[in-house]
Amino acid sequence: MELAHLKKIFNGFNAGICVLDEQLKVYYWNHWLSHHTGINSEDIVGKLLHHYVDGVNKKVLQRKIKTCLMLKSPTFYPESLKNYLFKTPLHGGTEKNNYMKQSISIMPYADTSKVIIAITDKSVEFDFAQTLEKNIKQIDTLNKTLSDDAKIIDSFVSKLKINKNNKILKVSKCLSQTLSIAKNKLEGTNFDAIFTPLEEYLKKDNFPETLLEIARNDSIVVHESIEKKIYLKVAKHVESGKDEELYLFQDISDYVNLQLQQDTLLRQSRNAAMGEMISMIAHQWRQPLTVLGTILVNMNLKLGLKTLDMKHVEMNIEKMEGVVTHLSQTISDFRNFFIPSKSFEQVSVQVLFDKVLEFSSGFIQEQGIVLSTKGELQIEIKLYMNEFIQVLMTMIQNSVDAFKENEVENPALELAFFEATNSYTFTIRDNAGGIDKENIQRVFDPYFSTKAKNGTGIGLYMAKKIIYENMKGSLAVESKNNETIFSIQIPKQLN
Amino acid sequence: MNVLVVDDSKLARLTLIKSLHNVFNDLNIGEAENGEVALLLIKQIIPEMVFLDLTMPVMNGYELLEILNKQFPSIQVIIVTADIQKGSKERIDKLGAKGYIQKPITDIKLKEVLTPIIESQAHE
Amino acid sequence: MSEEVALFNDDEIDYFKELLNIGHGHSAAIMAELLDEFVTLSVPEIAFCNKDDFEKIFMDITRNNHYITVQGFWGSVTGETLLVMDNNSMGGLRKIFDEDEVEDDDIVLELMNIMNATLISRLAMELSTEVSFDIPRFQIKENLKIFTKSADKKYQQAIILRTLLQFKDIGVDIEMIVFMHDEAIQWIRNVIKTKINELLEWS
C-alpha cells in the first residue's frame, strides 16, 4: 500500500527520478522521464540506460556515479555547465536553447551500490540568468565608457560644483590645473575666496573700455594669484532638486590679455600721435609766432623812435588778428582731427588731400619737399575721414622722417588716387631711400621702427589696423630704386 | 611488550594508547611527538612495535620508516594514517612496514590489524 | 558570546585539527581512486581566524586570480565552505582529468564537492552526527563583496585549510575556508571537550 502511494508521488513529480548503478543499469524510471525521453518504464527497467536513450554522456555520468558512491554523499551536475549530461530536446525550445538545461543531483541509494538521480528542468531560469549576465556585461561596458568619458571631461573641461552656500564641493582636474591650485585646496573653500566677478574687479583698477564691454556682455570671473590673472567665462547650470550648481568655465585669459595689449597699443599710439600733433602744432606755430614777434619788435622800435602812428597800429592789429586767428585755427584743426569720428563723411579726394597737406605743410616746407598729386581728385568718396587722415599723416610723417635721416637732396612726395570698379586706391610715393628687403616685411609690426631715435613703431601698425578693421581695406608697401610706395585700397561699398 | 607511539598530536597518541590498552594487556607504551624524539627513545629501549603517523613535521613518517627498516629491522612498524590510497600502501609496504591502520582509530580496527601480527610473532 | 567561542584551548585545537586531518586524508584517497592516480597529500596548514580577519582573507582571494566555489552544509553543524584555486592549478587539474571535452567548471565543482563533503562528513562522523550538502556553485569575484557582507553578519569564525595535492609532477594548490555558525562551533567544542575529558580521565 505504502509503495503504491510512494510510486504515485514520484510519478506525479515535476522532475525526473531514476535509479541506476555504476554500469548504468536502470532500476527505476518515473513518468517525467518517460514523457521526456519517449521511453516507458517497463521498456527500460533492467536495461542499460545508454542503449535506449540518446544523448547520454556515458563517461561523465559513470564518473559522477562512482564519485557519489565513494563519497557516500551527493554529487551534482548543475545547469550552468555547457555540456549536457542528458541531452533532452525541449518541446518548443526557448530562443537560445533547444535542449533542456538541467540541474542534476546524484545521491547514494541507502547503503547499496546504486544511486538515485534527480533531474530538474531549469531552462527558463537559465535563459533568464543568461540575459541578466548579458545585461550586466553591457552595463559594465557602458560604465567603463562613461567612466572613460568622465575622465576625459575631468581632464579637458574646467568645471566645479557648489552648494547653495557658495561652498565649492568638487572641481575637475582641468580647472585645478588651469588655476594651478591643488584640488584639495579648492574643494571646501568658498567660491568668492577664489573668484571675483569681472565687473567688481574692474572697479578696483582703471580698466579699458574693451574689458568693461566684455564684462557687461558675458559672465566672467577673475582669479588672481601672485603670478598671473586668469579670466574665466562662466556658464551656469542648476541641477534641479539637488541644491547644487554646476559651473562650466572657459579660459578666456588669452583673449582678454590680447584685448588689453591692443588697448595699450592704441593708447600708446594715441599718445604718440598726440605727441606728434603737439610737435606739428608747434611747427605750424613757429612761423606765425615769428611774424607776431617781428610785428611787435617793429612796433616797439617805431615807438622808441616816436614814429608810431595810428595807421601803422591799425594795420599791425589787423595783421596780428590774422596771425592769432591762424594760430587758433591750427589748434582747432588738429583737435578736430583727433576726435575719433564715428561718422561717415562724404568728401572729395581733393579736399582730403588738402587737409592732409595743410597739416603737414610745416614739415614739408621746412625740408623743401616737392609735393605733387595725381589722379581724378574731384571724385567724392565716403569714409571715416579723421581716421583716414590719420593714416595718411602717418605715412607722410614716415617719409618726412626718412628724408631727414637720409639727407635726401631732392625730396619728392607724391599723393595719388585711382578709382577702380569696386575700390579706391591711394598711393604715397617718396624717394627717401627705400626700405631694406629684411625690414620691409616688418614695417607694419607693432614696435618695429628703423628710426634712429623717437621711433615708436606704432604708427604703421595702427594705420594697418584702421584700414583693415574699420575700413575693411588693405595696405601694402613696395620699395625699389630708393623709392617707397605705400598703397591703400578701400572697397567702394563701405556701409 | 614494549610499544612506541609516534604522532605529533597528543590527543591522537592518547586515543591510540587508550585503544591499545583496551585491546591488549601487558603493554609498556612510550610516546614520541616526532621522528627525532622517537629515534632517541628507540636507541635507549628497543621496542617490539612502533605505531607511526605519516604526516608529521620534522622528519615525517616515511623518513623514519626507512631509517627503522635499515637500522632496526626487528621492530614491527605499523603505519597510522588517514590516507589509504593504493599507492600509499604500496609505498609503505616497500619501506618495510608490517601493516597500517586507517584513522580514526577504533578498537575493532586495532584488533583486526594487530591480531595476525601478534599471533605470527607468538609462533616464532 | 563570540569571545567564548574563540577560546578553544590548545588541547581542543589539537583534537579539532586531528579531525580535520582525518577528513582531509580521506578526500585525498577518494581523489586518487577517482582519477586512478597516486596523490601525495601535504600536511594541511590549518589556521583558525575570526571576523576581524575576514576582510583580509577576501582581499587576498580577489588579488590572486582564483577559481572560487562555495558549498553550504547543514545539520548540527551549519556553515559554508569557500574553495579557492589559482589558474596554474586549474591547468594541472585539467591534465589529470584527461577527459576529452571535460569542462573546467565541471572539474572544479567536482573537486569542491569531494574535498568539502569528505572533510565535513568525516568531521560530522567523528562528532557522531550527520550533515547534508547544498549544490556547490561558483562565486564570481565581483559578487565576493556581497558574500563578504553576509559572511560578516552570519559568522564569527572561520577555519582556513591550505593543502597541496601532488599528482606525480602536477601540483594543485587548494585553499579551503570553512565558515561555521556560532552554534556549530559551540556544538563542536562541546563534543570535543567531552571526548577529551574521556581520554584524559582515562589516562
Tab-separated table of C-alpha atoms in Angstrom, chain A residues 10 26 31 36 47 49 54 112 118 129 137 161 163 166 201 235 244 254 268 285 297 301 309 321 422 429 443 474 476:
chain	number	residue	atom	x	y	z
A	10	PHE	CA	7.192	10.032	-7.650
A	26	VAL	CA	18.144	1.171	-14.773
A	31	HIS	CA	6.733	9.274	-15.571
A	36	HIS	CA	10.649	13.477	-21.908
A	47	LYS	CA	18.307	-2.434	-19.288
A	49	LEU	CA	20.485	3.448	-19.987
A	54	ASP	CA	20.183	9.051	-26.933
A	112	THR	CA	23.580	-0.067	-1.843
A	118	ALA	CA	17.021	13.634	-9.781
A	129	ALA	CA	20.276	34.159	-15.899
A	137	LYS	CA	28.145	42.923	-19.215
A	161	LYS	CA	30.089	72.128	-8.231
A	163	ASN	CA	26.249	74.193	-2.910
A	166	ASN	CA	28.605	79.024	-2.293
A	201	TYR	CA	37.221	93.555	-10.319
A	235	ALA	CA	28.166	79.073	-17.909
A	244	GLU	CA	23.868	72.216	-6.165
A	254	ASP	CA	44.385	84.839	-23.786
A	268	GLN	CA	50.375	104.423	-26.873
A	285	TRP	CA	53.046	127.953	-34.927
A	297	VAL	CA	59.609	144.358	-32.488
A	301	LEU	CA	61.133	150.201	-32.487
A	309	ASP	CA	51.243	156.324	-35.952
A	321	GLU	CA	44.489	139.404	-35.548
A	422	ASN	CA	34.988	98.118	-56.843
A	429	ARG	CA	55.335	107.638	-53.023
A	443	VAL	CA	57.096	97.621	-41.222
A	474	SER	CA	44.078	96.635	-47.384
A	476	ALA	CA	50.705	97.316	-48.918
